[in-house]
Amino acid sequence: MRTTRETLTFDHPFSLMAVDKVQPAGTYAVDIDEELIEGLSFLAYRRVATTIYLPLHQGSHGSVQAVRVDPQELAAALETPSA
C-alpha cells in the first residue's frame, strides 16, 4: 500500500455527497491510497481510496475531518461551481 498526498485548490465553494454542508473555496489536502497489483512484470498500482480533509467548523484551524470521496466526484467539484 502506498499513500500520496496532494493539495487541491478550489476556486469556488463546492459540495460533496458525503458531506451535508457546502465547503468554502480554498486549498485542501487529499490522500490517495493505492495498492500494488500483483503478478505483473512491471510495477502498477490501483487506487483503493481517496480521502479529503475538511475543517470541522468553518473558519477553525487545526480540527479536520477525513472524508472518503469518489475521485470522479472530486474532479467534477474542482471544475464546476456548486449550485
Tab-separated table of C-alpha atoms in Angstrom:
chain	number	residue	atom	x	y	z
A	1	MET	CA	0.000	0.000	0.000
A	2	ARG	CA	1.200	3.490	-0.754
A	3	THR	CA	-0.336	6.850	0.055
A	4	THR	CA	0.213	10.027	-1.929
A	5	ARG	CA	-0.792	13.419	-0.529
A	6	GLU	CA	-1.924	16.154	-2.898
A	7	THR	CA	-3.240	19.632	-2.298
A	8	LEU	CA	-6.218	20.751	-4.342
A	9	THR	CA	-7.302	24.366	-4.638
A	10	PHE	CA	-10.979	25.059	-5.229
A	11	ASP	CA	-11.662	28.483	-6.752
A	12	HIS	CA	-15.328	28.322	-5.728
A	13	PRO	CA	-17.449	26.748	-2.967
A	14	PHE	CA	-18.161	23.056	-3.572
A	15	SER	CA	-20.292	20.239	-2.272
A	16	LEU	CA	-19.721	16.514	-1.911
A	17	MET	CA	-22.308	13.777	-1.445
A	18	ALA	CA	-20.591	12.562	1.757
A	19	VAL	CA	-20.868	15.983	3.456
A	20	ASP	CA	-24.029	17.922	4.318
A	21	LYS	CA	-22.607	21.451	4.018
A	22	VAL	CA	-21.177	23.345	1.064
A	23	GLN	CA	-17.438	23.745	1.592
A	24	PRO	CA	-15.775	27.127	1.087
A	25	ALA	CA	-13.285	27.806	-1.691
A	26	GLY	CA	-9.727	27.136	-0.570
A	27	THR	CA	-6.884	24.644	-0.508
A	28	TYR	CA	-7.500	21.147	0.839
A	29	ALA	CA	-5.265	18.118	1.494
A	30	VAL	CA	-6.236	14.899	-0.292
A	31	ASP	CA	-4.740	11.440	0.317
A	32	ILE	CA	-4.786	8.830	-2.442
A	33	ASP	CA	-4.298	5.226	-1.264
A	34	GLU	CA	-3.137	2.690	-3.832
A	35	GLU	CA	-2.296	-0.992	-3.662
A	36	LEU	CA	0.256	-2.865	-5.729
A	37	ILE	CA	-1.218	-5.035	-8.480
A	38	GLU	CA	0.476	-8.407	-8.036
A	39	GLY	CA	1.641	-10.710	-10.817
A	40	LEU	CA	2.681	-8.163	-13.424
A	41	SER	CA	6.136	-7.871	-14.954
A	42	PHE	CA	6.170	-4.156	-14.042
A	43	LEU	CA	5.048	-2.058	-11.080
A	44	ALA	CA	1.445	-0.950	-11.285
A	45	TYR	CA	-0.922	0.373	-8.641
A	46	ARG	CA	-4.703	0.516	-8.308
A	47	ARG	CA	-6.452	3.305	-6.393
A	48	VAL	CA	-8.387	1.928	-3.444
A	49	ALA	CA	-9.374	5.107	-1.569
A	50	THR	CA	-9.430	8.883	-1.878
A	51	THR	CA	-9.745	10.968	1.289
A	52	ILE	CA	-10.188	14.739	1.549
A	53	TYR	CA	-9.527	16.593	4.808
A	54	LEU	CA	-12.195	19.186	5.599
A	55	PRO	CA	-12.324	21.612	8.530
A	56	LEU	CA	-14.744	20.524	11.264
A	57	HIS	CA	-16.053	24.088	11.628
A	58	GLN	CA	-15.748	26.795	9.020
A	59	GLY	CA	-13.046	29.240	9.996
A	60	SER	CA	-11.430	26.928	12.573
A	61	HIS	CA	-7.821	25.931	12.166
A	62	GLY	CA	-6.405	22.541	13.082
A	63	SER	CA	-9.562	20.475	13.563
A	64	VAL	CA	-10.297	18.435	10.466
A	65	GLN	CA	-12.442	15.509	9.422
A	66	ALA	CA	-11.302	12.878	6.961
A	67	VAL	CA	-13.976	12.158	4.338
A	68	ARG	CA	-13.744	9.362	1.760
A	69	VAL	CA	-14.840	10.567	-1.657
A	70	ASP	CA	-15.234	9.258	-5.177
A	71	PRO	CA	-12.279	10.600	-7.215
A	72	GLN	CA	-14.600	11.429	-10.137
A	73	GLU	CA	-16.892	13.445	-7.868
A	74	LEU	CA	-13.867	15.314	-6.519
A	75	ALA	CA	-12.625	16.110	-10.036
A	76	ALA	CA	-16.092	17.373	-11.004
A	77	ALA	CA	-16.263	19.566	-7.888
A	78	LEU	CA	-12.933	21.134	-8.862
A	79	GLU	CA	-14.308	22.202	-12.235
A	80	THR	CA	-17.979	23.004	-11.611
A	81	PRO	CA	-19.215	25.751	-9.270
A	82	SER	CA	-21.723	24.477	-6.709
A	83	ALA	CA	-25.326	25.364	-7.487
